[in-house]
mmCIF file of C-alpha atoms and ligand atoms in Angstrom:
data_model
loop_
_atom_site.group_PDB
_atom_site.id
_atom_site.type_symbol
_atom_site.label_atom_id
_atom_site.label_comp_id
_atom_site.label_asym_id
_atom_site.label_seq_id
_atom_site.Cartn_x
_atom_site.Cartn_y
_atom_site.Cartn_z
ATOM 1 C CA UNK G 26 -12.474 -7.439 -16.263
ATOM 2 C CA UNK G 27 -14.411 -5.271 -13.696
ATOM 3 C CA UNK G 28 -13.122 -1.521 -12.975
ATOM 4 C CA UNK G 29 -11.927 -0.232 -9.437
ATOM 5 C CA UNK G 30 -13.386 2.876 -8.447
ATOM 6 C CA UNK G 31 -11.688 4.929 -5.431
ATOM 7 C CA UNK G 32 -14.080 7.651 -4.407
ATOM 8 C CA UNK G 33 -13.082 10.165 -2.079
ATOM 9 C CA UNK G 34 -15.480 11.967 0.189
ATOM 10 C CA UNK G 35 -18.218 9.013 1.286
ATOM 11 C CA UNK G 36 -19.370 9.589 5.175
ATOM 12 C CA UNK G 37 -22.689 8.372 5.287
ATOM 13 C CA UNK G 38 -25.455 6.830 2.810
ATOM 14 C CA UNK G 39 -27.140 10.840 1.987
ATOM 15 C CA UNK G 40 -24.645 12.347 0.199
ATOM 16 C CA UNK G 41 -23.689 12.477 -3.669
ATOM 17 C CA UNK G 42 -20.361 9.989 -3.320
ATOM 18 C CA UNK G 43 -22.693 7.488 -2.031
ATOM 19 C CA UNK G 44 -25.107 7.586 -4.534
ATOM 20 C CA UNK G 45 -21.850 7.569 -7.022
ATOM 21 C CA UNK G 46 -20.506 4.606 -5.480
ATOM 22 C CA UNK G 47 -23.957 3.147 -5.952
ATOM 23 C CA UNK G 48 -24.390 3.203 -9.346
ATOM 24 C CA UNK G 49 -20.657 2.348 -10.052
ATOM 25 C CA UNK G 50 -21.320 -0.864 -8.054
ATOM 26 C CA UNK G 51 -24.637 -1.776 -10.541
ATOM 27 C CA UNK G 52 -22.564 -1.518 -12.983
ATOM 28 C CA UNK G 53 -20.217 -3.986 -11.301
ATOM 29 C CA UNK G 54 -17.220 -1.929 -9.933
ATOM 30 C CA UNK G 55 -15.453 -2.636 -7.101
ATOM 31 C CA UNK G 56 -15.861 0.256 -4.461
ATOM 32 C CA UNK G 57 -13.052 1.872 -2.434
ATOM 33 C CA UNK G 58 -13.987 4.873 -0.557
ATOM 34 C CA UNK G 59 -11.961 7.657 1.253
ATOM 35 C CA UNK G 60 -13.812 9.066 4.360
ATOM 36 C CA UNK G 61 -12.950 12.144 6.416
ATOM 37 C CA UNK G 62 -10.892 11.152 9.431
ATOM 38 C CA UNK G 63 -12.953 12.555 11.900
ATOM 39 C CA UNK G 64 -16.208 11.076 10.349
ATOM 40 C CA UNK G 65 -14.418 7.436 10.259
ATOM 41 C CA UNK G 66 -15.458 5.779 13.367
ATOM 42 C CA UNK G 67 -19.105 6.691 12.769
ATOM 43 C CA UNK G 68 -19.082 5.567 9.143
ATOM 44 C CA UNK G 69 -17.532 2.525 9.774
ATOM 45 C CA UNK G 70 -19.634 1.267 12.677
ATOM 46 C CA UNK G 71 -22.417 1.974 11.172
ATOM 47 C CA UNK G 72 -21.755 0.358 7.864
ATOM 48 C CA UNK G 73 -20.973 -2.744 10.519
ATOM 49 C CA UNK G 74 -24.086 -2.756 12.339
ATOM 50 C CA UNK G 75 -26.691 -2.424 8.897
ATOM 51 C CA UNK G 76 -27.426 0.812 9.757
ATOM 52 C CA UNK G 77 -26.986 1.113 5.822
ATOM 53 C CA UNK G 78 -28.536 -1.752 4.309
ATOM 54 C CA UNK G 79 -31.668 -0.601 3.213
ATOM 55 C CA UNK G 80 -29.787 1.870 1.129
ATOM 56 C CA UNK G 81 -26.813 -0.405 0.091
ATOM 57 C CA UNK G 82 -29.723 -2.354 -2.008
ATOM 58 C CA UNK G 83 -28.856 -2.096 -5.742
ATOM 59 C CA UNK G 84 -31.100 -2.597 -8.633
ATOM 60 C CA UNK G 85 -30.635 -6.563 -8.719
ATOM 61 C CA UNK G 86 -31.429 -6.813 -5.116
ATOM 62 C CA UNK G 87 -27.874 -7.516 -3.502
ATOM 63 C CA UNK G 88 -26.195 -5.410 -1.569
ATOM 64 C CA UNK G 89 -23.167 -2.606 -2.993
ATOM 65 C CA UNK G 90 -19.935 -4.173 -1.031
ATOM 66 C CA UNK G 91 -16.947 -1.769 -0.049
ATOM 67 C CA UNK G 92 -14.107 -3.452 -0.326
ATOM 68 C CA UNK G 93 -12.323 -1.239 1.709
ATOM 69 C CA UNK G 94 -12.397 2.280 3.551
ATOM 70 C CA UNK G 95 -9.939 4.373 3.832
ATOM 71 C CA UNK G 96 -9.204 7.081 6.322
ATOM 72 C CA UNK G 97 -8.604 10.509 4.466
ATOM 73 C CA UNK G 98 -7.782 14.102 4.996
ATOM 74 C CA UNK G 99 -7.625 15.434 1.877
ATOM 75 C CA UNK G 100 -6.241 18.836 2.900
ATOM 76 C CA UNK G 101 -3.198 17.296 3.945
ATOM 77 C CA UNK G 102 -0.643 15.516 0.840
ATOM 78 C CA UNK G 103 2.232 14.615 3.409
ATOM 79 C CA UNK G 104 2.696 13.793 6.804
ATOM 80 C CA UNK G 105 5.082 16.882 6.789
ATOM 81 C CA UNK G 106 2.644 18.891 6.311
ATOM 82 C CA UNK G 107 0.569 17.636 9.320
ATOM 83 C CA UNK G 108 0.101 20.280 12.322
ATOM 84 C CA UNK G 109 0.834 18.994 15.771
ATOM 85 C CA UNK G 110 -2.717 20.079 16.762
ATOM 86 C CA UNK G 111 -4.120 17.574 14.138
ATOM 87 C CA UNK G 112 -1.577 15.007 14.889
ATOM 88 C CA UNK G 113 -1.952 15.142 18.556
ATOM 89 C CA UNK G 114 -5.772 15.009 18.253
ATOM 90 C CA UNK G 115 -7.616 12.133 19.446
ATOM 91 C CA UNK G 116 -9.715 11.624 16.632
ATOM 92 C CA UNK G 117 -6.419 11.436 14.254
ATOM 93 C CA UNK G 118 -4.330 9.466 16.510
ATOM 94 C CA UNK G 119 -6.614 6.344 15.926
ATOM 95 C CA UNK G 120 -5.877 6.123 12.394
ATOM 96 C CA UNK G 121 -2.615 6.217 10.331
ATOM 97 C CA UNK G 122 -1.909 7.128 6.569
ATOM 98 C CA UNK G 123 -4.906 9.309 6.040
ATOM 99 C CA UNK G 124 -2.729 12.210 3.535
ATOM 100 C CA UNK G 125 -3.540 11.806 -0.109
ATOM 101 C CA UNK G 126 0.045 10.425 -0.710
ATOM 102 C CA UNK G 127 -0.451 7.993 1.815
ATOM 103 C CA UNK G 128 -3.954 6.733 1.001
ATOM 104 C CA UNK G 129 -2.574 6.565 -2.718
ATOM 105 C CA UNK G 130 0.156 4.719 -1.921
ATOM 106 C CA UNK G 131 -1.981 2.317 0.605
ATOM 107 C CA UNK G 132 -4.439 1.573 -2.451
ATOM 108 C CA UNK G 133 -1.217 0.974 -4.560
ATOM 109 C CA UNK G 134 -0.012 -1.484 -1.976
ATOM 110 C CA UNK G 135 -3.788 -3.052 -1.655
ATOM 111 C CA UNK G 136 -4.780 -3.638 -5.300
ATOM 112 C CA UNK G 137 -1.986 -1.945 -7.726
ATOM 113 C CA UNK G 138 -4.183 -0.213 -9.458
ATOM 114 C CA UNK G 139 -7.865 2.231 -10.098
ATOM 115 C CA UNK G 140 -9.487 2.630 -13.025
ATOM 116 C CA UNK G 141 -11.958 5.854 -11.631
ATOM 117 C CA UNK G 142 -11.273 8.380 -9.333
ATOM 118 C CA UNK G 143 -14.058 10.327 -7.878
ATOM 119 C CA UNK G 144 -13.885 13.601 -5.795
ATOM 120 C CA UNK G 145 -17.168 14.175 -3.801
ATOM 121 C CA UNK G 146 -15.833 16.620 -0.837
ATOM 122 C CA UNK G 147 -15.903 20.120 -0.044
ATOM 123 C CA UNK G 148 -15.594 22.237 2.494
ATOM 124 C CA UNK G 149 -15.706 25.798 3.496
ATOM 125 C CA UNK G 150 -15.365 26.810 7.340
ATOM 126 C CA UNK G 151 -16.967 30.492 6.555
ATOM 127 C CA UNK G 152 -19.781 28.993 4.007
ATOM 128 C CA UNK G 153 -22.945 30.610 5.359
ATOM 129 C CA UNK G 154 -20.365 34.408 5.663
ATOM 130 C CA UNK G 155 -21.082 36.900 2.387
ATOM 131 C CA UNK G 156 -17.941 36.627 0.306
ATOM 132 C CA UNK G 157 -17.169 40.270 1.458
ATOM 133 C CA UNK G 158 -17.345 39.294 5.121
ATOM 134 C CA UNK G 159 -15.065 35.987 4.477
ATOM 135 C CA UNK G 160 -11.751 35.931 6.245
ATOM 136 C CA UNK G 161 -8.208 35.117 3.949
ATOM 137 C CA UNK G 162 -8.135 32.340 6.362
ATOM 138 C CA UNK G 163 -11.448 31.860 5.391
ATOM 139 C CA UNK G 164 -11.254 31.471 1.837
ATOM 140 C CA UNK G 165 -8.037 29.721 1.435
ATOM 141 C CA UNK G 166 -9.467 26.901 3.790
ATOM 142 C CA UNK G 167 -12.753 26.295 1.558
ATOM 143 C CA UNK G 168 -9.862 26.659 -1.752
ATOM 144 C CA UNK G 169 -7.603 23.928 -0.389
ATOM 145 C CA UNK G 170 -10.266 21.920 1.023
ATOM 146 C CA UNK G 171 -12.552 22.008 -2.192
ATOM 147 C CA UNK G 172 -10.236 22.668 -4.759
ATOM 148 C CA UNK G 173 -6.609 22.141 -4.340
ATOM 149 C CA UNK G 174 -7.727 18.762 -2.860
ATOM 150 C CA UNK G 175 -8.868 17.498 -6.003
ATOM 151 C CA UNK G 176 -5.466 18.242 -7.890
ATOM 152 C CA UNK G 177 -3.920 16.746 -5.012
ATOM 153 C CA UNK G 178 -5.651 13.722 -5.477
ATOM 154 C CA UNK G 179 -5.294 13.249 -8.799
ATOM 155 C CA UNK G 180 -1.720 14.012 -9.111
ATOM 156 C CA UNK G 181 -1.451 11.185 -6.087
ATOM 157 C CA UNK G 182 -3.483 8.841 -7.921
ATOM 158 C CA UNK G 183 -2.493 9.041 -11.309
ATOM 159 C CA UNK G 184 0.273 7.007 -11.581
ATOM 160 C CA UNK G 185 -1.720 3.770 -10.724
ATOM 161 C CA UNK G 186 -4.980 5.112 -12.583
ATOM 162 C CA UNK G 187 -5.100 2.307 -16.001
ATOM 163 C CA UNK G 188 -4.208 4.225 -19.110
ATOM 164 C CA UNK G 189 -8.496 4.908 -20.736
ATOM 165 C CA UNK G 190 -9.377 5.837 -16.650
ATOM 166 C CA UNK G 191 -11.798 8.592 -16.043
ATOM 167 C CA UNK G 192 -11.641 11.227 -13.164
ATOM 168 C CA UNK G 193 -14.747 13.015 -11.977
ATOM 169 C CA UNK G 194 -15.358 15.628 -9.187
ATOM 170 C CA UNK G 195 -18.751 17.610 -8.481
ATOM 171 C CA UNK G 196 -18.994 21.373 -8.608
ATOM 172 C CA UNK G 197 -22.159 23.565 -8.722
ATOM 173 C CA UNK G 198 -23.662 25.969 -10.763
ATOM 174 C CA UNK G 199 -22.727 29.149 -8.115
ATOM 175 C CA UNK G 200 -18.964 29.196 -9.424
ATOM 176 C CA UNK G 201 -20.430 31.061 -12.351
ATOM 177 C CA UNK G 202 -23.800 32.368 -11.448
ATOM 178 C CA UNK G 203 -25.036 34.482 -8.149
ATOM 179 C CA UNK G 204 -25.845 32.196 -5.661
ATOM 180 C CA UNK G 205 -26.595 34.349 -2.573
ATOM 181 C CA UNK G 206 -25.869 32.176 0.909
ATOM 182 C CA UNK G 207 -23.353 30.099 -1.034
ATOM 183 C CA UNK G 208 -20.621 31.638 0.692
ATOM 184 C CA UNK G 209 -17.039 31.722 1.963
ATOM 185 C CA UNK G 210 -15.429 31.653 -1.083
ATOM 186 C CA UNK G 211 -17.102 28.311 -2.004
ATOM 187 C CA UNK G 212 -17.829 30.143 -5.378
ATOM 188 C CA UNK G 213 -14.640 31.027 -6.088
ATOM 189 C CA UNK G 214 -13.458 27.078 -5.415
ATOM 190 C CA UNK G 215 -16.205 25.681 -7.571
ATOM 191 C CA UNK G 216 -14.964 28.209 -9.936
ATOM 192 C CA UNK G 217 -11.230 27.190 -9.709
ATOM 193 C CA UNK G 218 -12.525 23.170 -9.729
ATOM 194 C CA UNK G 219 -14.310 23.735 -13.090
ATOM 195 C CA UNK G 220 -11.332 25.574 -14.354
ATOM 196 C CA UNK G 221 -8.711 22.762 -12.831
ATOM 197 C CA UNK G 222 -11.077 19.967 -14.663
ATOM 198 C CA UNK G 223 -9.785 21.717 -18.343
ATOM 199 C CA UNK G 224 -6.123 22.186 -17.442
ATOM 200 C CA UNK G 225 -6.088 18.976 -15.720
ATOM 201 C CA UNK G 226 -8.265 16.824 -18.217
ATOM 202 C CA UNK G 227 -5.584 18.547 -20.922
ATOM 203 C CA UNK G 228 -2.472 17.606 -18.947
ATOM 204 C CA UNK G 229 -3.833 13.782 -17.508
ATOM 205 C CA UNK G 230 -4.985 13.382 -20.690
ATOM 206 C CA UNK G 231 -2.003 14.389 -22.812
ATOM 207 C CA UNK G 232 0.416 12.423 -20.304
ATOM 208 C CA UNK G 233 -1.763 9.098 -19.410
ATOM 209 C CA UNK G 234 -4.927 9.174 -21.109
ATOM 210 C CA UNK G 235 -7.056 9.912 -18.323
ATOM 211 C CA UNK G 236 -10.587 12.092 -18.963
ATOM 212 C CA UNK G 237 -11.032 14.467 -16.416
ATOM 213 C CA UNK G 238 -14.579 15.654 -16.192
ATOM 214 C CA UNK G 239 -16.835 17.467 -12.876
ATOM 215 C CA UNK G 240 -20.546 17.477 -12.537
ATOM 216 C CA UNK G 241 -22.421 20.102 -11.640
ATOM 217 C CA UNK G 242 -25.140 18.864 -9.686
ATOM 218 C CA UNK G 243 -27.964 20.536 -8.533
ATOM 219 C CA UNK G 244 -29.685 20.691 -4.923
ATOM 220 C CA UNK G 245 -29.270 17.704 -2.618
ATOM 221 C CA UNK G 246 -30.136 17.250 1.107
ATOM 222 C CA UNK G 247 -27.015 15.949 2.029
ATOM 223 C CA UNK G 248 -25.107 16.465 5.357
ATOM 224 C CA UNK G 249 -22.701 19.335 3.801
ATOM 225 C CA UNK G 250 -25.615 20.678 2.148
ATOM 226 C CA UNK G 251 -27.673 20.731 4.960
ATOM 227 C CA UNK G 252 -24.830 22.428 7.061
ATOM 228 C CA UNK G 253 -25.104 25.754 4.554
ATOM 229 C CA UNK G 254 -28.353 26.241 5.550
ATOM 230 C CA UNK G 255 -30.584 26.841 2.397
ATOM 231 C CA UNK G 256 -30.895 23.555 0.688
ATOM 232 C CA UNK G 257 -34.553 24.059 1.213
ATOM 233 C CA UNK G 258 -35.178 26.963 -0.314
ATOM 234 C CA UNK G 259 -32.915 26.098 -3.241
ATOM 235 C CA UNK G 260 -34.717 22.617 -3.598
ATOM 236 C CA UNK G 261 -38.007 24.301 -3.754
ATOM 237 C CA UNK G 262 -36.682 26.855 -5.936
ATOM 238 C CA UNK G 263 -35.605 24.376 -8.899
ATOM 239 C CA UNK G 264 -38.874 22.869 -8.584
ATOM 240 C CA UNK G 265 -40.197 25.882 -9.323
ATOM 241 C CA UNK G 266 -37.867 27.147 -12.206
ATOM 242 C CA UNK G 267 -36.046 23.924 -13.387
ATOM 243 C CA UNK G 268 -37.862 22.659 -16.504
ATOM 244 C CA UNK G 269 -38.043 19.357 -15.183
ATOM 245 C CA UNK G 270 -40.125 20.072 -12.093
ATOM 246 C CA UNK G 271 -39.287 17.264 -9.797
ATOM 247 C CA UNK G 272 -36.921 16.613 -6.915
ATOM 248 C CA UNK G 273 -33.107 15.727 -7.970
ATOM 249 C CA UNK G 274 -32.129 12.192 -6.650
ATOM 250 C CA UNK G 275 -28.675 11.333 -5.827
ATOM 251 C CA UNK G 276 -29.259 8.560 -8.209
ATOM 252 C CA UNK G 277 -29.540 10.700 -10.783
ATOM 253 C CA UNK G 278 -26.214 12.127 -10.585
ATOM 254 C CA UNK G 279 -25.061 8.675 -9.622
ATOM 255 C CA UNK G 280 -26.322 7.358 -12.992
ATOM 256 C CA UNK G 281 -24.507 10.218 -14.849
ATOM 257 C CA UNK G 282 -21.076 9.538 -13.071
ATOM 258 C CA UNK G 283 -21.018 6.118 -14.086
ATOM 259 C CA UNK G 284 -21.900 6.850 -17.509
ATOM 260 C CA UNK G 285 -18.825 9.560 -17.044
ATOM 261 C CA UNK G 286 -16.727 7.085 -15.635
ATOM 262 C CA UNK G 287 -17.873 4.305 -18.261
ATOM 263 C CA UNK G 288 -16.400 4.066 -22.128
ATOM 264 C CA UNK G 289 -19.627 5.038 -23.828
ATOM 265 C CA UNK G 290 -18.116 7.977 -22.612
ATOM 266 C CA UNK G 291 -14.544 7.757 -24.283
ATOM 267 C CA UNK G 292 -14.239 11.116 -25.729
ATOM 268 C CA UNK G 293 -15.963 13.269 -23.419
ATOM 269 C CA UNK G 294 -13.076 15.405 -21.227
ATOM 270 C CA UNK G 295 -12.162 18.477 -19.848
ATOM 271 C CA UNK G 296 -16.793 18.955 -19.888
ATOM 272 C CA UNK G 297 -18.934 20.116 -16.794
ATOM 273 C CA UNK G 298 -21.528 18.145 -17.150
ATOM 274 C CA UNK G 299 -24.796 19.721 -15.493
ATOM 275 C CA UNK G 300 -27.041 17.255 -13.867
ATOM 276 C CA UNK G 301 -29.815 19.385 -12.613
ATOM 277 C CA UNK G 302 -33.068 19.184 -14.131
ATOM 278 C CA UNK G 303 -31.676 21.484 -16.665
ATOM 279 C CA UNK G 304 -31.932 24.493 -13.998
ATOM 280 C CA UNK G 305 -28.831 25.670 -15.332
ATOM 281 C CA UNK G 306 -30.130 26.667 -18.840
ATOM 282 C CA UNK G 307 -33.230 28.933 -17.115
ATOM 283 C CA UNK G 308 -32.104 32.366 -17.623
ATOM 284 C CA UNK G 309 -34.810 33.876 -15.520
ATOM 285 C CA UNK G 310 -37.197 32.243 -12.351
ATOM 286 C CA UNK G 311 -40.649 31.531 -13.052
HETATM 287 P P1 LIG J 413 -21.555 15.112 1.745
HETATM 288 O O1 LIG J 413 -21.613 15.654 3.117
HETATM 289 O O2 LIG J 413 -22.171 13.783 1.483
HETATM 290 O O3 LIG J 413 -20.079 15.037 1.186
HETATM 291 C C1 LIG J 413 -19.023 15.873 1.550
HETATM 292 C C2 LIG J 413 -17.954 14.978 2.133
HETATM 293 O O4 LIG J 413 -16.719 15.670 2.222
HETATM 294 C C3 LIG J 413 -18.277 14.498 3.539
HETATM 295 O O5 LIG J 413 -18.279 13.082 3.552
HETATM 296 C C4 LIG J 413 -17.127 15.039 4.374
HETATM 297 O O6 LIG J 413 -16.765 14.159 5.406
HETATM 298 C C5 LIG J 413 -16.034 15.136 3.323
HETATM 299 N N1 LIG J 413 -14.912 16.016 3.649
HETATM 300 C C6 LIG J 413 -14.931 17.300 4.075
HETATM 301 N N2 LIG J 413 -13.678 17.744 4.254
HETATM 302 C C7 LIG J 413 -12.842 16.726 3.935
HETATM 303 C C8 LIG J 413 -11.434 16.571 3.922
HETATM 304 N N3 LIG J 413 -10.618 17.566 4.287
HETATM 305 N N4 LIG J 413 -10.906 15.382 3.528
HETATM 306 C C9 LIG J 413 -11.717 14.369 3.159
HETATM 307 N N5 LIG J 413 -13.064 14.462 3.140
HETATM 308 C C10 LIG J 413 -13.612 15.629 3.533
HETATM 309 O O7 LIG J 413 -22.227 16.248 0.833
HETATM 310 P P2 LIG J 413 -22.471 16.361 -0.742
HETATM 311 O O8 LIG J 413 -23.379 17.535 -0.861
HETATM 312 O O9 LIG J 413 -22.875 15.083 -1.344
HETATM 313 O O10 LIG J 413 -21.050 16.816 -1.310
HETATM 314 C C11 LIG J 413 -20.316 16.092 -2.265
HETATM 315 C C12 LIG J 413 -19.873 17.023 -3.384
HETATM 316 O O11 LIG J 413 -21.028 17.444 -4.114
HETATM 317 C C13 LIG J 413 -19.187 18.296 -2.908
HETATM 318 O O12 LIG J 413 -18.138 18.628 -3.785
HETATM 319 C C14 LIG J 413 -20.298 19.325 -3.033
HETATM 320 O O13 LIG J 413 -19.803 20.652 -3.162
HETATM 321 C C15 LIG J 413 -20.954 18.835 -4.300
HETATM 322 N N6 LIG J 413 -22.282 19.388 -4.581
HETATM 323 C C16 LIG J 413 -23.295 19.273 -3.676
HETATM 324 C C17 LIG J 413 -24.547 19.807 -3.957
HETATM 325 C C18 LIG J 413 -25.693 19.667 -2.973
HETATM 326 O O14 LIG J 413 -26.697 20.350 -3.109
HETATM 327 N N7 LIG J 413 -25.597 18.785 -1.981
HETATM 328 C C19 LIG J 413 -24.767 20.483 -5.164
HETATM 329 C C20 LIG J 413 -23.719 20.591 -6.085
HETATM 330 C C21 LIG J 413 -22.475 20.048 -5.770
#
């Protein structure tokens, strides 16, 4: 029978959790996505009027279907824990059940159960500030938003995640190596994701028999990316250093989450798996 894949973070067609959902759909997996409230209305109209078809083609020539999207704010598990501000605002007010117990419980409701769970979202309000100029404020935001969001998800989802289901965020390679510009304490989440992905791939795996792996990808002009402001200059600089001097595609790392998500991978757990043109193993530029 064919696997259901929820995958959280999906806002538009440039991003990694699009390319994921991609090649999760080739390999004939029903797609559920979980997009950012306040990105919702745009995602959804344009998925309605084709502004996405050219890149919904998959390798046989049809086109990926999403079953269904779900609205999603991942920083939030409860409605109790839902500020008036948030609440009250208009872009919230049009949709309902957006926390991560919600949304699990919605996706309970709508098909019982997943068999993948991806993370693809991150977020870090003081990104492009120096780590010693980033605000407590700061740097919890980017930790609940990039990190904590992930357990929260997982500890939502697990219970209808099929016993031999996989679980796979992305992460990247400046949680353990000096990444100047990658700021606001988005080091220190990627470093606490990584981390989680051990403890978590021990407990899930221990208590349901779920693997729990993260990617770290490498340089991708995607909307978030874009928003940090040196995606250029890190692009061009793992052309120039990577041993595998070409541009990363999305459907690269696409490729490697489905073979994550798939059982020829059935005893790899608790692994960051770097999907970067091998960057990573460079110990000095070029
Ligand atoms: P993206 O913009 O496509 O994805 C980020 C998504 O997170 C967006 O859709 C955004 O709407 C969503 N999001 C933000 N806050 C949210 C919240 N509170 N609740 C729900 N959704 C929320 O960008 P991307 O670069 O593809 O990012 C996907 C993942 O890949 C992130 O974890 C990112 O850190 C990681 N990554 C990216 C790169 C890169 O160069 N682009 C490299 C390594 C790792």
């Amino acid at each position: 029978k064919g696997k259901r894949a929820f995958i959280a973070g999906v806002a538009d067609d440039n991003g990694y959790g699009w390319a994921i959902a991609k090649s999760l759909a080739a390999a004939g997996a029903e797609i559920l996505v979980g997009t950012w409230v306040p990105a919702l209305n745009i995602f959804e109209s344009s998925l309605r009027r084709g502004k996405f078809d050219e890149s919904r083609v998959l390798p046989d020539g049809s086109l990926m279907e999403i079953t269904k999207v779900y609205p999603l704010d991942a920083v939030f598990d409860s409605p109790e824990d839902v500020p008036e501000d948030i609440k009250s605002n208009k872009r919230y007010a049009g949709s309902s059940n957006w926390t991560v117990k919600e949304v699990a419980e919605c996706v309970k409701q709508d098909f019982g159960s997943i068999d993948i769970l991806v993370h693809s979202l991150a977020n870090g309000p003081e990104v492009t500030k120096p780590l010693l100029e980033t605000s407590r404020n700061g740097y919890l935001a980017a930790l609940s938003a990039s990190s904590y969001s992930y357990i929260s998800l997982l500890k939502h989802f697990v219970p209808i995640i099929n016993p031999g289901g996989s679980s796979l965020s992305l992460t990247y390679i400046a949680s353990e190596r000096i990444i100047p510009g990658y700021g606001g304490g988005m080091s220190s989440a990627k470093a606490a994701l990584e981390s989680d992905t051990r403890v978590l791939a021990f407990e899930a795996g221990r208590k349901h028999k779920i693997r729990v792996n993260t990617i770290s990808a490498g340089p991708l002009r995607s909307r978030a990316a874009k928003a940090i402001g040196f995606i250029d200059m890190m692009i061009d600089y793992s052309s120039a250093n990577a041993p595998l001097q070409k541009e990363l595609s999305a459907e690269e790392v696409g490729n490697a989450a489905a073979f994550l998500a798939s059982p020829l991978a059935s005893a790899i757990t608790g692994a960051v798996i770097y999907v970067d043109n091998g960057l990573n193993a460079m110990g000095v530029g070029v």
